[in-house]
Structures are given as C-alpha cells and as structure tokens.
mmCIF file of C-alpha atoms in Angstrom:
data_model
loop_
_atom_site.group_PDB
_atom_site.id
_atom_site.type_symbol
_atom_site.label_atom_id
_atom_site.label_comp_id
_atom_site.label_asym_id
_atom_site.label_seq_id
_atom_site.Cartn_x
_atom_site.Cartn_y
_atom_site.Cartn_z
ATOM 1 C CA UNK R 1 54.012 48.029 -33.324
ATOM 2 C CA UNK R 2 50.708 48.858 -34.470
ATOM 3 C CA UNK R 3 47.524 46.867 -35.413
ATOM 4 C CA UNK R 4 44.586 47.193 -38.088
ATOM 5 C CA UNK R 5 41.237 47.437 -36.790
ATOM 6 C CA UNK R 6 40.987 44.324 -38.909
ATOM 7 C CA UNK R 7 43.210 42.449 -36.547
ATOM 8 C CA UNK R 8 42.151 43.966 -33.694
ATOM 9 C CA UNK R 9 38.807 43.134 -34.264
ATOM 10 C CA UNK R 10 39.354 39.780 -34.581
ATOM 11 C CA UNK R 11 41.719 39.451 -31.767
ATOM 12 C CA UNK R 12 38.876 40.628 -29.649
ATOM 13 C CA UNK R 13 36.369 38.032 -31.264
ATOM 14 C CA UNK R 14 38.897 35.186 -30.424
ATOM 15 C CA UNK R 15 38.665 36.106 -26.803
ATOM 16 C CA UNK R 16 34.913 36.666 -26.724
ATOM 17 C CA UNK R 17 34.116 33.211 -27.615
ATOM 18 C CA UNK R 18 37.452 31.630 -25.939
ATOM 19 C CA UNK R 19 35.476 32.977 -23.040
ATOM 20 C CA UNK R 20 31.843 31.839 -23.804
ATOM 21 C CA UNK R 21 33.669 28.530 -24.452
ATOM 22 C CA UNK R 22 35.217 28.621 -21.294
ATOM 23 C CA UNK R 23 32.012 29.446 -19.220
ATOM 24 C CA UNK R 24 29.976 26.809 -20.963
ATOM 25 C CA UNK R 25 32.382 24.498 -20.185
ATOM 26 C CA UNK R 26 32.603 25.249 -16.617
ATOM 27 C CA UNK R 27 28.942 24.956 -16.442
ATOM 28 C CA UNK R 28 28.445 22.102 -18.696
ATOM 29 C CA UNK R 29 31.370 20.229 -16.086
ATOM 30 C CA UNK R 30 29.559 21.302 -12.714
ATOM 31 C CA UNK R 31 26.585 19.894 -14.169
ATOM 32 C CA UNK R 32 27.992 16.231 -15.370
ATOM 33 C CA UNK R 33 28.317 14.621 -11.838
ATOM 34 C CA UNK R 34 24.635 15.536 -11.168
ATOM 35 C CA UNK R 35 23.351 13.926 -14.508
ATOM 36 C CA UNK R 36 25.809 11.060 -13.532
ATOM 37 C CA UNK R 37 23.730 10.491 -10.399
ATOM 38 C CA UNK R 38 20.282 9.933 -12.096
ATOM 39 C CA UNK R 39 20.902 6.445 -12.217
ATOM 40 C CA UNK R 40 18.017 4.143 -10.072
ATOM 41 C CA UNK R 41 19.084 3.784 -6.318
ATOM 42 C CA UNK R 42 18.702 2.946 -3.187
ATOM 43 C CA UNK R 43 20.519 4.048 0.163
ATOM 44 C CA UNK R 44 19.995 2.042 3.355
ATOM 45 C CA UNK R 45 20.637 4.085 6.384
ATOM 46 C CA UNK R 46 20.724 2.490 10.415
ATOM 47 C CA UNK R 47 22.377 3.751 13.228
ATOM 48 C CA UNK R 48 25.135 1.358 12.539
ATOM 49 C CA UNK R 49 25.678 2.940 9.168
ATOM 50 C CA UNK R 50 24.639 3.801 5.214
ATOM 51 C CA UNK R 51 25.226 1.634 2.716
ATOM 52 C CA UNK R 52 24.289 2.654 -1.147
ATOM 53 C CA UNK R 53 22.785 -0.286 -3.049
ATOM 54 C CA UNK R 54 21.333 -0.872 -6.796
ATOM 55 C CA UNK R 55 17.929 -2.233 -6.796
ATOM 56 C CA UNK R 56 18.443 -5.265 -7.804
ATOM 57 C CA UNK R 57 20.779 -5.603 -4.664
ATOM 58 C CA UNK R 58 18.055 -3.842 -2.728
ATOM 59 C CA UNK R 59 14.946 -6.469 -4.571
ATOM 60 C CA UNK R 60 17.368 -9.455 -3.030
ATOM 61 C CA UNK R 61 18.282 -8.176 -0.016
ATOM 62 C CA UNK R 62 14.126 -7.479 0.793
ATOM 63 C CA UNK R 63 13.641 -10.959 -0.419
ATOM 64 C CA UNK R 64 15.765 -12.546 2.045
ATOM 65 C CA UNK R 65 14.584 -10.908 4.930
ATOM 66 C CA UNK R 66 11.120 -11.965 3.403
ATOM 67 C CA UNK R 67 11.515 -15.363 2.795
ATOM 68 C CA UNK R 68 13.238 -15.524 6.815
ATOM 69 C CA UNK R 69 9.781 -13.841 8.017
ATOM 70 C CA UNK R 70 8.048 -16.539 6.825
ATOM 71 C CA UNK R 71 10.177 -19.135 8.201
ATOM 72 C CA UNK R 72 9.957 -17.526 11.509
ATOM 73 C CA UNK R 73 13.610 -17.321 11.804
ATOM 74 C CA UNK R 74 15.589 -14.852 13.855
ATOM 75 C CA UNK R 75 17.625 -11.526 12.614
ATOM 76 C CA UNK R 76 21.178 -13.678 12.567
ATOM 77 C CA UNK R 77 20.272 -15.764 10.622
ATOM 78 C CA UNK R 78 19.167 -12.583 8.164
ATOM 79 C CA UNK R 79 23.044 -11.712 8.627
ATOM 80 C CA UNK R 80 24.329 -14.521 8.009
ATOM 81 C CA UNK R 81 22.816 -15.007 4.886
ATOM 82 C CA UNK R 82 23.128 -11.398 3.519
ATOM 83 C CA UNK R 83 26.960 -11.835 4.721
ATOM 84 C CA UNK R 84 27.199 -15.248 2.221
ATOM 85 C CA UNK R 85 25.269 -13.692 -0.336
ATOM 86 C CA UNK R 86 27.955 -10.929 -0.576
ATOM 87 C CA UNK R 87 30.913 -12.826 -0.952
ATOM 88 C CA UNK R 88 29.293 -15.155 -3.347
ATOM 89 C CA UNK R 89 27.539 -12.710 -5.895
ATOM 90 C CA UNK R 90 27.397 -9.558 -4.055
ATOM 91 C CA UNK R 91 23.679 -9.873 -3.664
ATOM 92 C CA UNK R 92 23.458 -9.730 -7.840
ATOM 93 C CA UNK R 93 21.160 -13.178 -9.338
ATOM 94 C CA UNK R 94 23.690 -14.047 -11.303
ATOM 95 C CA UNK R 95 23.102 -17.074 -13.957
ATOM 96 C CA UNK R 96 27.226 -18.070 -13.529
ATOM 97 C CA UNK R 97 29.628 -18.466 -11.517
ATOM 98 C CA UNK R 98 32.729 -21.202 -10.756
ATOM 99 C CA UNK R 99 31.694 -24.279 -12.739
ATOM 100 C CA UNK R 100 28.113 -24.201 -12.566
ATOM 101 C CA UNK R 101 27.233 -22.454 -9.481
ATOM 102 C CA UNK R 102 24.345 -19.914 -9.998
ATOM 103 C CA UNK R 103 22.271 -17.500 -8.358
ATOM 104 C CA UNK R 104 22.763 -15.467 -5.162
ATOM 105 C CA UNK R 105 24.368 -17.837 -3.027
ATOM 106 C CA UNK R 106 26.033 -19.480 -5.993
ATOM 107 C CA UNK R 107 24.468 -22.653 -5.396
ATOM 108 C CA UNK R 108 25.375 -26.049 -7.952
ATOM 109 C CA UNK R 109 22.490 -27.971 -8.812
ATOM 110 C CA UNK R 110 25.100 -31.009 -9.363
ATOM 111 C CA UNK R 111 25.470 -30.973 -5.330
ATOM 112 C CA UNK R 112 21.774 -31.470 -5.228
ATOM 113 C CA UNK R 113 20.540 -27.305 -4.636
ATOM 114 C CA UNK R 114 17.811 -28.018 -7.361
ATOM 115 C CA UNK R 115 17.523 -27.091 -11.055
ATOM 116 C CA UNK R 116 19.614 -24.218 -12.683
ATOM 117 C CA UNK R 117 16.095 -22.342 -13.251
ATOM 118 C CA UNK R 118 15.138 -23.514 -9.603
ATOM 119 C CA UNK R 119 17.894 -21.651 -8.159
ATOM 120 C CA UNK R 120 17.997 -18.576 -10.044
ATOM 121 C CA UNK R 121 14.594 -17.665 -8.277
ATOM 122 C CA UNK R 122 16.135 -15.830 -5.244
ATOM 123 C CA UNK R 123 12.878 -16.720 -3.322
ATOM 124 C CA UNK R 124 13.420 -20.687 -4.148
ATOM 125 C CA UNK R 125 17.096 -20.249 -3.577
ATOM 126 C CA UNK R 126 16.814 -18.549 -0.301
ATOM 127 C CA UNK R 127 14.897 -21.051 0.821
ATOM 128 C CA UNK R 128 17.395 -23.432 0.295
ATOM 129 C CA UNK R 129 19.872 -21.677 1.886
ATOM 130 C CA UNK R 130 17.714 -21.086 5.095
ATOM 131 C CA UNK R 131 16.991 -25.156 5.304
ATOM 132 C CA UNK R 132 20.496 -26.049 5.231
ATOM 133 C CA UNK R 133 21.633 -23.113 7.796
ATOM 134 C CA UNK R 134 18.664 -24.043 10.755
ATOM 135 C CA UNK R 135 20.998 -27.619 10.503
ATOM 136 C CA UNK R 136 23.825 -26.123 11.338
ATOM 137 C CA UNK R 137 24.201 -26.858 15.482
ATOM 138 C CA UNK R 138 24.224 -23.762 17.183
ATOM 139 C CA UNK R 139 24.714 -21.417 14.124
ATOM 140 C CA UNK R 140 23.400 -18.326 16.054
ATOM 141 C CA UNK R 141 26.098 -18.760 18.319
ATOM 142 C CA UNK R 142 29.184 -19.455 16.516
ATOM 143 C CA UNK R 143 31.236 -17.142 14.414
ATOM 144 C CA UNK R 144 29.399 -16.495 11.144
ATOM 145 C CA UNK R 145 32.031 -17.468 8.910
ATOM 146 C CA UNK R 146 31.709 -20.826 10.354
ATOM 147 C CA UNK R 147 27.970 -21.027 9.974
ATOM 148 C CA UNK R 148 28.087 -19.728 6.177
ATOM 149 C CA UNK R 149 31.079 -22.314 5.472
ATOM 150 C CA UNK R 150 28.796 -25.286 6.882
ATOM 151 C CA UNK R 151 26.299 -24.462 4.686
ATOM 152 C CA UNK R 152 28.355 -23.527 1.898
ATOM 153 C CA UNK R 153 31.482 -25.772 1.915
ATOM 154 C CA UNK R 154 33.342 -23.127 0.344
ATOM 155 C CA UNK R 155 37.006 -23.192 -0.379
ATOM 156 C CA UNK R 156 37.990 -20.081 1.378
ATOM 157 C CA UNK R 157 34.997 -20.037 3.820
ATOM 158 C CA UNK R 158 36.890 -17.092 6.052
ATOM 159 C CA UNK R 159 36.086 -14.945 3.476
ATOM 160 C CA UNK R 160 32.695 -14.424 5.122
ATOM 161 C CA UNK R 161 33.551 -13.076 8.214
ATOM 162 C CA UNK R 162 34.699 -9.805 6.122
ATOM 163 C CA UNK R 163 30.693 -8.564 5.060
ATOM 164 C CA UNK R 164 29.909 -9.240 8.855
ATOM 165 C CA UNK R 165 29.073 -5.669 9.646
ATOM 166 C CA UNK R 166 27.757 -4.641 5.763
ATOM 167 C CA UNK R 167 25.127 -7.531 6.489
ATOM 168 C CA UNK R 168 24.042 -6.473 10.296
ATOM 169 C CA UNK R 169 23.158 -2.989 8.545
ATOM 170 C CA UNK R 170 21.039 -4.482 5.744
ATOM 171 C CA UNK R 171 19.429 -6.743 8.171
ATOM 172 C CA UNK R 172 17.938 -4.019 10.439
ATOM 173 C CA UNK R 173 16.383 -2.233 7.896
ATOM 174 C CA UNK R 174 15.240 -5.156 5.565
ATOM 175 C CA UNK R 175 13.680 -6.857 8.793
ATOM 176 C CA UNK R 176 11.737 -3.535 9.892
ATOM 177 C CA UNK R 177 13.504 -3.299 12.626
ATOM 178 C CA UNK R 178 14.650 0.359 12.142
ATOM 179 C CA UNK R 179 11.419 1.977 10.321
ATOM 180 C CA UNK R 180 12.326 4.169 7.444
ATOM 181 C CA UNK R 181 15.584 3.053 6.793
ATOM 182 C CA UNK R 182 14.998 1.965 2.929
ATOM 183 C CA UNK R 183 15.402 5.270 0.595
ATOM 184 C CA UNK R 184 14.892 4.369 -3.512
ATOM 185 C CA UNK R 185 14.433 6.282 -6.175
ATOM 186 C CA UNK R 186 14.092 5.831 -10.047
ATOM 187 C CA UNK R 187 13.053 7.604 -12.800
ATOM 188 C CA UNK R 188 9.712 7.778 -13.893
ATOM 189 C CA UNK R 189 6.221 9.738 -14.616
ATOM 190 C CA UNK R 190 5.416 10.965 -11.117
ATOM 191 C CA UNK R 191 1.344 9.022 -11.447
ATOM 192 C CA UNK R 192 0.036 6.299 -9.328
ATOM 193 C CA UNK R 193 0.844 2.704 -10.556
ATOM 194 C CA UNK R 194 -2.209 0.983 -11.694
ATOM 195 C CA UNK R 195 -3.995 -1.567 -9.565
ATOM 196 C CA UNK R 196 -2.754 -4.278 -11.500
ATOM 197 C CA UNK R 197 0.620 -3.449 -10.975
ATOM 198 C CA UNK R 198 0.174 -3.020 -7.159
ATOM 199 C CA UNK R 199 -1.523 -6.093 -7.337
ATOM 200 C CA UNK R 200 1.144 -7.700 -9.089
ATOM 201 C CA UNK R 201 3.661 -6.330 -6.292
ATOM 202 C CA UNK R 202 1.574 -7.567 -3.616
ATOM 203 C CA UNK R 203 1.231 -11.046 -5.472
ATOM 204 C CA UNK R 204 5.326 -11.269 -4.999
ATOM 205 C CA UNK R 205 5.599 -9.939 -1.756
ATOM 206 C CA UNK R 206 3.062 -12.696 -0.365
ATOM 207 C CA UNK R 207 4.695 -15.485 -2.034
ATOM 208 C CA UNK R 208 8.333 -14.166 -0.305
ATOM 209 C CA UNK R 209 7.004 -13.664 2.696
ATOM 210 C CA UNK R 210 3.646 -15.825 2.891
ATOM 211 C CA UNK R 211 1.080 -13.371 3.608
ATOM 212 C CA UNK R 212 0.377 -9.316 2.932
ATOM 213 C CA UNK R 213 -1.024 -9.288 6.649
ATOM 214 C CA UNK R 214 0.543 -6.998 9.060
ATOM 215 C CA UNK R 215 0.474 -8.300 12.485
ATOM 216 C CA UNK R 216 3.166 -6.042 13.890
ATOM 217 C CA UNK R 217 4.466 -2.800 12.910
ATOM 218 C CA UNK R 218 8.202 -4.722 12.764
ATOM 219 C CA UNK R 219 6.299 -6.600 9.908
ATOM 220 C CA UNK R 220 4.350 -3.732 8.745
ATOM 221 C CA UNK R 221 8.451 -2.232 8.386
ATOM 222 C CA UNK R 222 9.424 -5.026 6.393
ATOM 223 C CA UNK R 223 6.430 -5.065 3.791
ATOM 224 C CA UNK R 224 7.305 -1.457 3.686
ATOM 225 C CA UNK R 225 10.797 -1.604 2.753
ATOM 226 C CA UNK R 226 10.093 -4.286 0.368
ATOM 227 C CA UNK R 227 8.065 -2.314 -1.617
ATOM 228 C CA UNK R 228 10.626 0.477 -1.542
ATOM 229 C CA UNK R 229 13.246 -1.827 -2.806
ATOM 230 C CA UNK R 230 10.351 -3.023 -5.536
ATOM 231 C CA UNK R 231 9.041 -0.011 -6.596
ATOM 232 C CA UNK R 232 11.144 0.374 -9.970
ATOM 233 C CA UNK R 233 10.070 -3.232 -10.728
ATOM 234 C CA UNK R 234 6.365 -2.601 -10.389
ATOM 235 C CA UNK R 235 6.206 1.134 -10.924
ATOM 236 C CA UNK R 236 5.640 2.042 -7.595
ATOM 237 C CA UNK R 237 5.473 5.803 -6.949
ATOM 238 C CA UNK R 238 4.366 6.160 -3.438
ATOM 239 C CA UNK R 239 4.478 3.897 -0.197
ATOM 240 C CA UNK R 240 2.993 4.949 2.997
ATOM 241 C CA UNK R 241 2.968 3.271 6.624
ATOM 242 C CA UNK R 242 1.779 4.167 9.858
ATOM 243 C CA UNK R 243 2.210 8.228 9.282
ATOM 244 C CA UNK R 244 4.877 7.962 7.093
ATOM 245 C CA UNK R 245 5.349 8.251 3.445
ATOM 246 C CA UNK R 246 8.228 7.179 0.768
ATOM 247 C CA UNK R 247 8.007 9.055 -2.769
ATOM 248 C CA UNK R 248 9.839 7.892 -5.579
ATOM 249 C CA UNK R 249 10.977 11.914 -5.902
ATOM 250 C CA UNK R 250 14.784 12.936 -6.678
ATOM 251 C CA UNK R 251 14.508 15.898 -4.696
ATOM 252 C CA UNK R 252 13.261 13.907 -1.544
ATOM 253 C CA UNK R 253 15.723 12.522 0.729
ATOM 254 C CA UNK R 254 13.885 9.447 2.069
ATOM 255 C CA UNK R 255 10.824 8.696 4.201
ATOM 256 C CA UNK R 256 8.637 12.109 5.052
ATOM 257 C CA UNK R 257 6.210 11.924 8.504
ATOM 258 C CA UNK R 258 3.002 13.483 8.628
ATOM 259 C CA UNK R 259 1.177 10.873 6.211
ATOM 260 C CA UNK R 260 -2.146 9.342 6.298
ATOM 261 C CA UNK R 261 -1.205 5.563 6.283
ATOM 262 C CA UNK R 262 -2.148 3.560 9.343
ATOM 263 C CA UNK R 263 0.020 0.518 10.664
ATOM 264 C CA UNK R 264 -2.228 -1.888 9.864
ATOM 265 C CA UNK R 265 -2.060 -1.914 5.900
ATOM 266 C CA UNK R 266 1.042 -0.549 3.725
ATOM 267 C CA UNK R 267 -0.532 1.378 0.943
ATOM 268 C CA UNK R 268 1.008 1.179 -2.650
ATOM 269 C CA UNK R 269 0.223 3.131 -5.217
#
C-alpha cells in the first residue's frame, strides 16, 4: 500500500508532537511532588526519632515547653502534656471540639477551665493544664495515661498512652535538650525581619516563658527552637546560637555550625 507525502507528512507531525507531549509530561510529572513540598514546615529530629510537623503544631509545641520553663517543671511533665495535647487536638488551637471543649487540650469553660477566649490562648491554656497536672500525686511516676486522665477526666483516657513516644521526641528538642533539633522553613524574601518584628517575637517568647534571659545553654536551646518554630509568624529569616545558625532556606537542611552567635543571647533577625 502506498502513501502521499501528504499523509506521510502528517503522520510524522502526529508523532513529533505525541512525543514533545510525552516529554513535557514526564517532566512536568517529576516536577509536581517537588512543587507539592513548598508548603511551610518543620521537621523535628532526636536520636529517638523525626517527626514532620506544621508550624502551627511546631508554634504550640514551643509554647508548651515554654510555658513549663517558666514554671520550673521537669521534662515529663513536657511529655505528658504534648502526649494529651495530641489525642485531644493534635497540637492544632482549635476553637471546637465535643460540646464546647476548645483549644489544645480541649478544655470546657463550663467545668470551670476559664473563658472560651481564655482558653484558646495556648499560653493561658497551658497554664491551666500544668496547675491541674503538679496536683496529680506522683504524676512523674505513674503511667502517663493515668496522669493525663486525672487531669483530663476523659472518657477513653487510655487513649493517651498511644502518643507516649511521639511526645518524648518533641520534648527533647522543644526543651533544648538536644541543640539543633528544630528545622523550619517557609517561604519568603530571603531579608532580615525588621526590629519591630523581632521585637514583637521576643515580646511573645518572654510572656511564654517569663524572661528572654539565657542562663543556660539548655535554655539558650529552647529560646532557639522557639524562634525556629516562630519564624513564619514573625518573619524570621535567620536564628543563630552559640556557633550555630538556622536559615529559613529550602535548600538548607537544618542548623549549619561555624556561626558567630554566642550562648549567651539568641540572635533574630
């Protein structure tokens, strides 16, 4: 059988572009999962394991550990209440919940938490949380499902025991102490925040925590993975503590040594 040129011709222009369609495609495809990524972050990575968080997770999760600093109170009880906070909102500050629990912990201002706008600040409601657990008798001791459920007076209380470990990973890095364990990133013009936004980051951080002082590099850890887990929030592009340096840069994979900051002041900018 034979064939035009006409046909021909076009037979070979179907295939040309059937291929050009193909390869941009292909291309277009092997590119999608990496534009799918560019979402804000964070990763928290321990010894004990990674865990990949949002940062509004990571804002709440600093907070806690913040708001225990202050109150002097020991890494359990950090677990503990990152463990409760995961069952009841996983650490989201959620305004609803069953009937009208709200917040983090999914506290009810009818059994006497506070106000509904009282306990959707995760710094008010934290403290809460913390002044009913240091009643519970022996709660660094016993099981942690049992100390969440006597603060909580859930109706499956067991349920806690399950973010056990999750907690215990978020609690070493939020508390400082495993340095460098707090990775964010977000996207945004690669300049220094203004002073009034550093300010304004410092502001929040003292009234978590009590105080911008660093009295031990532990601390100095802490105030440093705050701001990590802040830095979308107040447009924080660069953190740095004691020769070591966090850049909100997609390319970086978390802290970098070799920096300028000292361990006695966390610089922001």
């Amino acid at each position: 059988m034979r064939f035009s040129r006409g046909v021909i011709t076009i037979a070979i222009i179907v295939i040309v572009l059937a291929v050009a369609i193909s390869v941009g495609l292909y291309h277009l495809l092997k590119r999608t999962p990496k534009l799918a990524e560019r979402h804000p972050y964070c990763v928290v990575r321990t010894p004990d394991g990674v865990r990949n968080l949002d940062p509004e997770q990571a804002q709440i999760a600093a907070t806690i550990a913040a708001v225990a600093a202050r109150r002097r109170l020991p890494e359990r009880a950090v677990v503990i209440a990152y463990a409760t906070a995961i069952q009841e909102s996983k650490l989201y500050n959620v305004a609803f919940g069953d009937r009208d629990s709200v917040g983090v912990f999914q506290q009810r201002p009818s059994q006497g938490w506070g106000r509904k706008k009282q306990l959707m600040d995760p710094v008010y409601a934290t403290n809460r949380f913390f002044a009913a657990l240091v009643k519970v008798k022996k709660y660094r001791k016993i099981p942690l499902a049992e100390a969440a459920q006597a603060v909580q007076r859930s109706a499956g209380g067991y349920a806690y025991a399950a973010h056990e470990d999750e907690a215990k990973i978020l609690a070493a890095a939020f508390t400082g102490r495993v340095p460098q364990a707090v990775h964010c990133w977000y996207a945004a013009a690669k300049t220094p925040a203004p002073t009034s936004r550093t300010a304004a980051a410092r502001k929040q951080l003292a009234r978590a925590l009590g105080g911008t002082a660093i009295t031990t590099k532990r601390r100095g850890w802490l105030v440093a993975a705050w701001s990590v887990a802040h830095a979308e929030k107040y447009g924080l592009n660069r953190v740095g503590y004691n020769g070591a340096t966090w850049v909100n840069d997609y390319e970086r994979d978390g802290w970098q040594t070799g920096g300028k900051a000292s361990a006695r002041r966390v610089d922001l900018s």
